[in-house]
Short mmCIF file of C-alpha atoms in Angstrom, two decimals:
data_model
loop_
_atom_site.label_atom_id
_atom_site.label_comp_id
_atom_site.label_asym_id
_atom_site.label_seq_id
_atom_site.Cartn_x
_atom_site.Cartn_y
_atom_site.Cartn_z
CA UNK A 10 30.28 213.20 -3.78
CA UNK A 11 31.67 213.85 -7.00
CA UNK A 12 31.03 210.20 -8.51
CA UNK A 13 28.99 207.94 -8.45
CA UNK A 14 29.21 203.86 -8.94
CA UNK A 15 25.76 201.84 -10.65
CA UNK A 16 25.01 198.46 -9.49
CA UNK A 17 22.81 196.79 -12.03
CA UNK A 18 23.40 193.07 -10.93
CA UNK A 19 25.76 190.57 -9.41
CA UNK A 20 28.02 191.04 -12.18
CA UNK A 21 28.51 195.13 -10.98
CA UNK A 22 28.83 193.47 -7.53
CA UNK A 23 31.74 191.31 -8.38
CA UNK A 24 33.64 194.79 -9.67
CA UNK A 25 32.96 197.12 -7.28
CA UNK A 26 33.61 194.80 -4.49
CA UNK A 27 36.94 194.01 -6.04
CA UNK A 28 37.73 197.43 -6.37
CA UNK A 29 37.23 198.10 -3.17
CA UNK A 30 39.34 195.29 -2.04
CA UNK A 31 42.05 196.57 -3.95
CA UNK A 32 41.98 200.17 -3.25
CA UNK A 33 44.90 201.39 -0.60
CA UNK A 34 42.41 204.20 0.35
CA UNK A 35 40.49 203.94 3.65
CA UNK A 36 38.05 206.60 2.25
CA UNK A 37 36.17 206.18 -1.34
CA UNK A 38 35.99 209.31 -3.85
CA UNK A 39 32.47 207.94 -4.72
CA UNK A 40 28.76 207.31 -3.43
CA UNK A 41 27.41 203.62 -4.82
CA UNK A 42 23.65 203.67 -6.44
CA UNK A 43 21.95 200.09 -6.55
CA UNK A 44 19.50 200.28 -9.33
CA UNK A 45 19.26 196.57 -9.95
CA UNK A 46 19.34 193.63 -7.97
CA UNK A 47 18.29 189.73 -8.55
CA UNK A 48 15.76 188.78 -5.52
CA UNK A 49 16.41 186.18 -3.65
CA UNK A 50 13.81 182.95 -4.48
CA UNK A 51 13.13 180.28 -2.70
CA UNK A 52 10.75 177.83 -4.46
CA UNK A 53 8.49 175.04 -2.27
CA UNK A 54 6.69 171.99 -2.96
CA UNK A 55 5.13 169.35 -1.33
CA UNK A 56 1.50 168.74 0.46
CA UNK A 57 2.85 171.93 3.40
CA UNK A 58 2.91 173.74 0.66
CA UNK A 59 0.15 175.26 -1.35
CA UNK A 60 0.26 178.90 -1.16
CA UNK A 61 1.19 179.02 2.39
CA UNK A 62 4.33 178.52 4.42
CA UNK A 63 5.13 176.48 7.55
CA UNK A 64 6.31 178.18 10.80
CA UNK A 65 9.72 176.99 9.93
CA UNK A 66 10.13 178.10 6.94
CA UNK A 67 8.67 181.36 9.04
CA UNK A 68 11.53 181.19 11.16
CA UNK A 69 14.07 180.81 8.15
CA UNK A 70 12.51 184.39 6.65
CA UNK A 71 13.50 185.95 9.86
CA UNK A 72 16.82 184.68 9.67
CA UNK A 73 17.33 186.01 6.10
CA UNK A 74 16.10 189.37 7.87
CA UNK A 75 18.47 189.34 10.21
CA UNK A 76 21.10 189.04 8.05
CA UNK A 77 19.86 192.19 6.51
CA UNK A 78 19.94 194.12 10.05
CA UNK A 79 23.46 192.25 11.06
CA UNK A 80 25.06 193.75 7.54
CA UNK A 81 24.05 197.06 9.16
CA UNK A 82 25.06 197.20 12.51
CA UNK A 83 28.14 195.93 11.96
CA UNK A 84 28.85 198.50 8.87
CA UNK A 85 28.11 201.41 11.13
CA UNK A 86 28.24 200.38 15.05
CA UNK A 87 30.76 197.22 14.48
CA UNK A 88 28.53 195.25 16.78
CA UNK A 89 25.88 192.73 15.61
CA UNK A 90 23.94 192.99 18.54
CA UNK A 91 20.35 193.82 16.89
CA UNK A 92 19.13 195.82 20.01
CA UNK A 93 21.00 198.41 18.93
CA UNK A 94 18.39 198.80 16.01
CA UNK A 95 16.24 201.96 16.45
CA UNK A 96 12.46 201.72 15.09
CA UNK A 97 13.40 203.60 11.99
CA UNK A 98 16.81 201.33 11.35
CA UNK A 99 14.22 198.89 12.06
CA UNK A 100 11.59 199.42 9.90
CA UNK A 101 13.81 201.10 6.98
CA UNK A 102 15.51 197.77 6.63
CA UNK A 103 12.39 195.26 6.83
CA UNK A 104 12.61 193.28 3.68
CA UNK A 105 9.67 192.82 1.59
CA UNK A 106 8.21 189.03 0.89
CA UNK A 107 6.47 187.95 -2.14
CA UNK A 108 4.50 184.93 -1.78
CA UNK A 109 3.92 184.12 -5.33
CA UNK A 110 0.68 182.09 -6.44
CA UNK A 111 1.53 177.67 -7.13
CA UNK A 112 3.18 176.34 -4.79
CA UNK A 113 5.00 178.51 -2.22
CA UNK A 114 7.36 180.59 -4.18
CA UNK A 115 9.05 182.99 -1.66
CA UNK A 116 10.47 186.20 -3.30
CA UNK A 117 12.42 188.65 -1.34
CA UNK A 118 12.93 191.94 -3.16
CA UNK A 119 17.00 192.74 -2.46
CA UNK A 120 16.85 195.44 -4.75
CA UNK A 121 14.87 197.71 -2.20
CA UNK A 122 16.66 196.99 1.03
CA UNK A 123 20.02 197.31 -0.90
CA UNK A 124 19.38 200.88 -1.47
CA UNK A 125 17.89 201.47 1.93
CA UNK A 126 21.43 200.13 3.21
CA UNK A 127 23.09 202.57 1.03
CA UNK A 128 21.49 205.37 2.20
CA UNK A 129 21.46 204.76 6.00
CA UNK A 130 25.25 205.03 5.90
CA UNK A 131 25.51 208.25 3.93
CA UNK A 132 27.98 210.49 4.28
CA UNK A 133 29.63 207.22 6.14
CA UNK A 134 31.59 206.12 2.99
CA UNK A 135 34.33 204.53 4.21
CA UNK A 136 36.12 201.37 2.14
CA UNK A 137 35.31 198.65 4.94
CA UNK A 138 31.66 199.66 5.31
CA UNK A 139 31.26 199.63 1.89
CA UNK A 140 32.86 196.14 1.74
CA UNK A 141 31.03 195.00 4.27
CA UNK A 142 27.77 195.98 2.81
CA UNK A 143 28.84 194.35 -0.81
CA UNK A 144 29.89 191.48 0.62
CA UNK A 145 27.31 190.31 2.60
CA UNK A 146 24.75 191.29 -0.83
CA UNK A 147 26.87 188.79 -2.36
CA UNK A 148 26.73 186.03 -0.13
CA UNK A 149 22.81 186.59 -0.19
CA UNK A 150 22.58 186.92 -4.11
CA UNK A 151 24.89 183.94 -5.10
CA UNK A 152 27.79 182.10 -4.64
CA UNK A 153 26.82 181.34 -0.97
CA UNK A 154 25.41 178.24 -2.22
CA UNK A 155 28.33 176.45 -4.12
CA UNK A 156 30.22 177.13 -0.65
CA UNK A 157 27.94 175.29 1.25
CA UNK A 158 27.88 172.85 -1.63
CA UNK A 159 31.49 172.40 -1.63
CA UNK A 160 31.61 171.73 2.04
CA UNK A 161 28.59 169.16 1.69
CA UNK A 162 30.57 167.16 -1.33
CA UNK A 163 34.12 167.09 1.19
CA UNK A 164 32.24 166.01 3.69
CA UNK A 165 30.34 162.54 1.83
CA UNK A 166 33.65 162.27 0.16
CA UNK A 167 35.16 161.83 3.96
CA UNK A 168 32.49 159.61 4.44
CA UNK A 169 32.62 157.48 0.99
CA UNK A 170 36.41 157.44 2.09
CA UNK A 171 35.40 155.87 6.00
CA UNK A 172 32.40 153.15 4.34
CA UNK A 173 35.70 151.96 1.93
CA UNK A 174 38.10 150.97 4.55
CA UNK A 175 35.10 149.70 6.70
CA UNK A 176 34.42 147.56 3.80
CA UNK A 177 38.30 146.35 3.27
CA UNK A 178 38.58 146.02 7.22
CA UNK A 179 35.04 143.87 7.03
CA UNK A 180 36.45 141.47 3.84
CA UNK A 181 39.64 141.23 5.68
CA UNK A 182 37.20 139.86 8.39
CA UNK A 183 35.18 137.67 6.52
CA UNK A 184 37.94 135.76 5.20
CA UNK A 185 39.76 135.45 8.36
CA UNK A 186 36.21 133.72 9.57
CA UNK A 187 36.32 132.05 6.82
CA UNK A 188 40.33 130.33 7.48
CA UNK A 189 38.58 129.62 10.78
CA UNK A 190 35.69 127.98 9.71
CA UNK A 191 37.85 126.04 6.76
CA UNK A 192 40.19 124.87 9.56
CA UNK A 193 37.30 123.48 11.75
CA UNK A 194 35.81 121.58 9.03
CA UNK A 195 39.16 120.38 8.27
CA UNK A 196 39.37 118.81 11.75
CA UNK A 197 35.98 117.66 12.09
CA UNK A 198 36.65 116.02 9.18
CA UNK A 199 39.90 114.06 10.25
CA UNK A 200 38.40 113.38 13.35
CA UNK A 201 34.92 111.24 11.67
CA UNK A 202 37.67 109.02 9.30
CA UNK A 203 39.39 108.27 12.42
CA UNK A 204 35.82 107.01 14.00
CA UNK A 205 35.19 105.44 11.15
CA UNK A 206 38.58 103.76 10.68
CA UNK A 207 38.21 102.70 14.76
CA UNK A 208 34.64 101.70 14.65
CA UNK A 209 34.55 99.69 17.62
CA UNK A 210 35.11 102.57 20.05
CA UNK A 211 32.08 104.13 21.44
CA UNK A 212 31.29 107.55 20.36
CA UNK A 213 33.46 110.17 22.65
CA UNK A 214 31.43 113.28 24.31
CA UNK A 215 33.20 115.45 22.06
CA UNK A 216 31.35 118.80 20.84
CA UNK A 217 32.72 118.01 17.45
CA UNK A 218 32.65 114.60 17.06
CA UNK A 219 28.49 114.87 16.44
CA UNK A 220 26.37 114.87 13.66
CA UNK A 221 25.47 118.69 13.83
CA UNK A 222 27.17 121.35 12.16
CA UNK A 223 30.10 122.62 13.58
CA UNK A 224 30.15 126.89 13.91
CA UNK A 225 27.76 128.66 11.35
CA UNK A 226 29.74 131.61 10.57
CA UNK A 227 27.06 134.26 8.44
CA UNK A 228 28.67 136.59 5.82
CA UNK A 229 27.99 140.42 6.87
CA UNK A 230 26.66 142.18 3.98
CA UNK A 231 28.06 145.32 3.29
CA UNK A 232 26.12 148.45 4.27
CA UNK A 233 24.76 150.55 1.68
CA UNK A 234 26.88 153.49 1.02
CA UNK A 235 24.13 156.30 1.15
CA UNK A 236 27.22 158.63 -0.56
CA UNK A 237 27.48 156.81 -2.99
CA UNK A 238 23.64 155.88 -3.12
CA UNK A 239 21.85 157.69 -6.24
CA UNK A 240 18.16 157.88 -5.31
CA UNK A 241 15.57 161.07 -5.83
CA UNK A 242 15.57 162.18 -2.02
CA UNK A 243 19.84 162.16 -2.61
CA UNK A 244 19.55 163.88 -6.53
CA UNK A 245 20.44 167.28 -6.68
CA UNK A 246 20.86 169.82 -9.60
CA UNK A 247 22.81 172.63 -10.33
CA UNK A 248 22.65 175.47 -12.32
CA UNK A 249 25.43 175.93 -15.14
CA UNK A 250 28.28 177.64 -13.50
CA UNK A 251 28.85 181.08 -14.68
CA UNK A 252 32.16 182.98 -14.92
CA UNK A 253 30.49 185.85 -12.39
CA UNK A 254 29.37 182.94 -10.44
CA UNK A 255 33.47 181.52 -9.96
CA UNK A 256 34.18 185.21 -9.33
CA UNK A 257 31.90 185.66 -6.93
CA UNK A 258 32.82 182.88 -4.41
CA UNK A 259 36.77 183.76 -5.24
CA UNK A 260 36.06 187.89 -4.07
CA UNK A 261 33.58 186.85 -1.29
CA UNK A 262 36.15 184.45 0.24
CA UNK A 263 38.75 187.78 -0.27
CA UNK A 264 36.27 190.08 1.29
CA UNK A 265 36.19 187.89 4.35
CA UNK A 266 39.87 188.16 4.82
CA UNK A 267 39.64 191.91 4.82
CA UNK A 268 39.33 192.53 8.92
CA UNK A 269 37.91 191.14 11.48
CA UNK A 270 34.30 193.32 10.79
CA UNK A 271 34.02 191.91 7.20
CA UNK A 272 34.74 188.19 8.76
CA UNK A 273 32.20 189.33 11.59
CA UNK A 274 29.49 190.29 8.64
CA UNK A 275 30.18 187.23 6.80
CA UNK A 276 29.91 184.57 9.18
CA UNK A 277 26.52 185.86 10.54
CA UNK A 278 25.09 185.95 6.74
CA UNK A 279 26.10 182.31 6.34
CA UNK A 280 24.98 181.06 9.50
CA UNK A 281 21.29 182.63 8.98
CA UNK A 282 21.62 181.22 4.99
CA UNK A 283 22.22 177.46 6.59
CA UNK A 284 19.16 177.92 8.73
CA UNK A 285 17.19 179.22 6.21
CA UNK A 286 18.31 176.32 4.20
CA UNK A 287 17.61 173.66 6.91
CA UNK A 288 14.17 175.00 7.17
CA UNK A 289 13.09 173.73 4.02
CA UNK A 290 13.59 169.95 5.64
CA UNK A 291 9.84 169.57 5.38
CA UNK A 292 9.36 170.16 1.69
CA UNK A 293 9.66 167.72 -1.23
CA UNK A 294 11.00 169.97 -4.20
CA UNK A 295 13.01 173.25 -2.86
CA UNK A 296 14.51 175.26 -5.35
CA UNK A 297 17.43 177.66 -3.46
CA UNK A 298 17.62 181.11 -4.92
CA UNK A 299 18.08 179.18 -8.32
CA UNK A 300 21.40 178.16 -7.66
CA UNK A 301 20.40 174.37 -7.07
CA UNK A 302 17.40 171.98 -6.62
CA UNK A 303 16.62 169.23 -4.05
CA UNK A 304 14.80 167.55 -1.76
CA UNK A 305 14.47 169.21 1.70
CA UNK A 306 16.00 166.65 3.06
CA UNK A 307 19.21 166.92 1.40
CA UNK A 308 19.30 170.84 1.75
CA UNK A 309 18.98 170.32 5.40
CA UNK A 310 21.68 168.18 5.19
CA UNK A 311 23.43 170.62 2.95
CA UNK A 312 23.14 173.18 5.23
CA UNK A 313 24.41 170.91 8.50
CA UNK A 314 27.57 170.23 6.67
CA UNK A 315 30.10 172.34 8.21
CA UNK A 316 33.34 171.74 9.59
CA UNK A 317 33.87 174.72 12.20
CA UNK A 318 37.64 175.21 13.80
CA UNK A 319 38.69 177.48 16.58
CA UNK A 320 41.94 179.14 16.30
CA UNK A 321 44.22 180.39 19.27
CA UNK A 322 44.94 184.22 19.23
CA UNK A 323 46.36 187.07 20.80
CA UNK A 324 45.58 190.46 20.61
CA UNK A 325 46.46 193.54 21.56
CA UNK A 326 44.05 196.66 21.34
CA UNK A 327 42.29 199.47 23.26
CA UNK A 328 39.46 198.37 25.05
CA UNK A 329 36.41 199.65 26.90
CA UNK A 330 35.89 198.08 30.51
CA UNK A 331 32.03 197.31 30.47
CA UNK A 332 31.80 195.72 33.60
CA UNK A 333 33.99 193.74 36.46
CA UNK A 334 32.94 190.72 38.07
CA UNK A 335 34.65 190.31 41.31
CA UNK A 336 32.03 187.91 42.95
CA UNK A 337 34.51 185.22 42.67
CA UNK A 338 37.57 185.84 44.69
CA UNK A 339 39.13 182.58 42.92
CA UNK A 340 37.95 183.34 39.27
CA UNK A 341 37.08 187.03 38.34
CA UNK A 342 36.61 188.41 34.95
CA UNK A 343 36.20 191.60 33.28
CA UNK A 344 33.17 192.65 30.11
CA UNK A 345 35.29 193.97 27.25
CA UNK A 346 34.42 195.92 23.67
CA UNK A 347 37.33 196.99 21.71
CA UNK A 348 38.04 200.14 20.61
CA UNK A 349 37.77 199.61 17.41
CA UNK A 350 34.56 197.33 17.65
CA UNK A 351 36.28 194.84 15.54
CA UNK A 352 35.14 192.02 17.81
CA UNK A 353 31.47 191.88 19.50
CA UNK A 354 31.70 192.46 23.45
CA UNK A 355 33.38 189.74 25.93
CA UNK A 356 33.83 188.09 28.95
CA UNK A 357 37.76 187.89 29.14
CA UNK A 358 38.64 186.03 32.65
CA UNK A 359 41.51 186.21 34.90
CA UNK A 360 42.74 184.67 38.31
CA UNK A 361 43.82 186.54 41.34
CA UNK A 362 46.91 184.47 41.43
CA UNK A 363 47.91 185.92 38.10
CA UNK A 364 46.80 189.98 38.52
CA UNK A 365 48.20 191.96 40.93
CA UNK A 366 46.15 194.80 42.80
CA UNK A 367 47.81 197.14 40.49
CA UNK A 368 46.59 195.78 37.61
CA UNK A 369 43.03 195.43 38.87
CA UNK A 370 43.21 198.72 39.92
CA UNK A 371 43.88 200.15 36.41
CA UNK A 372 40.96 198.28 34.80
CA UNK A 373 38.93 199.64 37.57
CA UNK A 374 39.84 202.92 36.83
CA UNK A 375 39.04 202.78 33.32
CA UNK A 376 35.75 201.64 33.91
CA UNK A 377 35.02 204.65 36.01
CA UNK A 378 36.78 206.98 34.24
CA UNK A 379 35.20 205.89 30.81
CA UNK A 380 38.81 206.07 29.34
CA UNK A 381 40.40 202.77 26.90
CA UNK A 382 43.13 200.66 28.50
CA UNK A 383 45.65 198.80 26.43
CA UNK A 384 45.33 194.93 26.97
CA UNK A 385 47.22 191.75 25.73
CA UNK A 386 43.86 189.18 25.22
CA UNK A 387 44.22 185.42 24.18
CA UNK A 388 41.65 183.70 23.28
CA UNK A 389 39.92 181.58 21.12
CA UNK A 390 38.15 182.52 17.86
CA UNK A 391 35.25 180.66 16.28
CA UNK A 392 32.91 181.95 13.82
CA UNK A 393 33.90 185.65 14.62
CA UNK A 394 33.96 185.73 18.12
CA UNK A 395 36.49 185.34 20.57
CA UNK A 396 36.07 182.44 23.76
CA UNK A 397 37.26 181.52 26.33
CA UNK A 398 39.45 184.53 26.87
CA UNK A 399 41.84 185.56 29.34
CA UNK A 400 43.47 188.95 30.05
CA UNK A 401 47.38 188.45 29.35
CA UNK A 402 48.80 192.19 30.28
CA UNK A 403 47.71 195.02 31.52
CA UNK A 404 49.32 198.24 30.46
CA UNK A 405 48.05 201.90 30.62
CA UNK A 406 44.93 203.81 29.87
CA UNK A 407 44.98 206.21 27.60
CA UNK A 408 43.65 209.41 29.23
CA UNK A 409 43.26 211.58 25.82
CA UNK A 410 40.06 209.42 25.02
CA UNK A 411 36.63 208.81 26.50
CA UNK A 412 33.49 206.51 25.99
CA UNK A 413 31.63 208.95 28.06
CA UNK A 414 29.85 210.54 25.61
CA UNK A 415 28.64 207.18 23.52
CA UNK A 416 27.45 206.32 27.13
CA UNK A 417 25.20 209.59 27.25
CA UNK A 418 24.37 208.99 23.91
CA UNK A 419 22.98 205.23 24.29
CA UNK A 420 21.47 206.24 27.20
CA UNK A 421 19.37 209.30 25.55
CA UNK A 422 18.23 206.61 22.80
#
């Protein structure tokens, strides 16, 4: 490569990542050399927490890991299916954890498994693996957190928005109640003057025409608002946003609208981030990769908030027959990988009502024959991956291509 791009921090990031986005080249004229990189921190207190680390928090380092492995796989196989990880992938890509001395002070060192990502896809330098790569540094170095954030504030504002009407709909309550119990005393009233006024008639059997109370009707107090509530477990702080910072969450939310690879990458790096974050629940101080501070309660809740819609689809694509399940003669269904590896491998179902022998035929043939068939797929898609899928059409295979020899070449591994 002729050229070469420096990363020296997030800001370097930002730019080369938008560059990318913005390029209308599929191939880049230049190789990228990370020389500087913040490391991610996350800071621990409370009486877990004195130089060691719980098995949760264990469990939330692996995540973070696997977020590292997920970012490759998908930049050079388009799967995230971390079996595909040889034992010097593996190993080349194992992050390296600093427990510093205090209270637990977790320090991964980004810097060195940047470069080690950079380096496993050489001579591999393509725009959308680059991308991919970038953007999934980015979401682990910063701005991941004021998206979760902003999610968290929509969702107490929702519920700030639910406890006001339940508190209009509760007053409009009370003083109904309170007409009621008005209108009783009103009667019980009218009915002692007219004992009074007749006070030679015996005292009736009437249940208000006594000397107890009539109805005791208690005023509700209104809950507490716990979003509105401003206690220490709810406090949390923020670091002064930075114009890289507003950059950063504006090109990451870009980057995932790339393809469906770069959506692929990013959803998996958030989804380990929020369990990272939830496994801080135990802790009394956490400090996220100094982006914000709070209890580990509220992270946990932080990281819970999340608001997850599926979206009907329909694609069309070359795909690679896996496997045919025909056990069923009412509901059969056929194992799918596209072509292009743009989605992970899937279960897309079908009904003999609605295939003819023809059809089946053909998507037999192309898993024998190790050659892509052309299929209509609808589906739903949520969080990356497609559900609940169904085969729409079946067209031809295309004969000029074969997935034989990535079958050797698995196998041999």
């Amino acid at each position: 490569m002729e050229n070469t791009v420096t990363i020296n921090g997030m800001d370097d990031v930002v730019s080369t990542l938008q560059r990318l986005l913005d390029s209308p080249d599929t191939d880049v004229s230049y190789r990228i050399d990370v020389q500087n990189l913040p490391d991610f921190e996350l800071y621990l207190k409370g009486e877990k927490f004195d130089n060691s680390i719980t098995p949760s928090i264990m469990k939330g380092v692996i995540e973070l890991q696997k977020s590292i492995y997920r970012a490759y796989l998908i930049a050079r196989y388009g799967s995230d299916n971390l079996q595909m990880l040889n034992n010097y992938e593996r190993s080349a890509l194992e992050l390296r954890v600093i427990v510093q001395p205090g209270s637990t002070d977790l320090i991964a060192k980004m810097c060195d498994v940047a470069i080690k990502l950079f380096e496993l896809i050489n001579g591999m330098e393509n725009r959308q693996k680059y991308i991919i790569i970038l953007t999934v540094l980015a979401i682990i170095g910063s701005g991941v957190g004021w998206m979760f954030f902003d999610s968290y504030l929509k969702h107490e504002a929702t519920k700030l928005d639910m406890s006001k009407e339940l508190l209009i709909e509760r007053e409009r309550t009370k003083q109904l109640l309170e007409t009621q119990k008005n209108t009783i005393d009103a009667v019980q009233m009218a009915i002692k003057s007219q004992h009074i006024k007749d006070n030679t008639e015996a005292p009736q059997s009437n249940p208000l025409n006594n000397e107890e109370e009539g109805p005791v009707v208690e005023e509700e107090t209104p809950p507490n608002n716990t979003a509105a509530t401003n206690n220490d477990n709810k406090a949390i702080h923020f670091k002064q946003l930075k114009k890289t910072d507003v950059e950063l969450i504006a090109v990451i939310e870009k980057a995932r609208n790339f393809d469906e690879k770069v959506e692929l990458a990013s959803i998996r790096t958030e989804e380990s981030m929020r369990k990272l974050m939830a496994s801080t629940a135990s802790a009394d101080f956490v400090r996220f990769n100094n982006q914000f501070e709070a209890s580990g309660n509220t992270m946990q809740q932080i990281a819970s908030t999340e608001k997850v819609e599926s979206e009907d689809i329909t694609i069309r694509k070359l795909f690679r027959v896996l496997n045919i399940d025909s056990k069923s003669t009412e509901f059969m269904q056929a194992r799918l990988r596209p072509e292009d590896q743009s989605y992970p491998d899937f279960n897309a179902a079908f009904s003999d009502n609605s295939i003819s022998q023809e059809k089946l035929d053909r998507l037999t043939t192309a898993l024998t024959s190790y050659h892509p068939i052309d299929l209509s797929i609808t589906a739903k898609k949520k969080r990356g991956k497609l559900d609940k899928a169904f085969i729409a059409q079946v067209r031809n295979l295309d004969t000029t291509k074969s997935f034989k020899q990535q079958t050797e070449e698995s196998t041999d591994v």
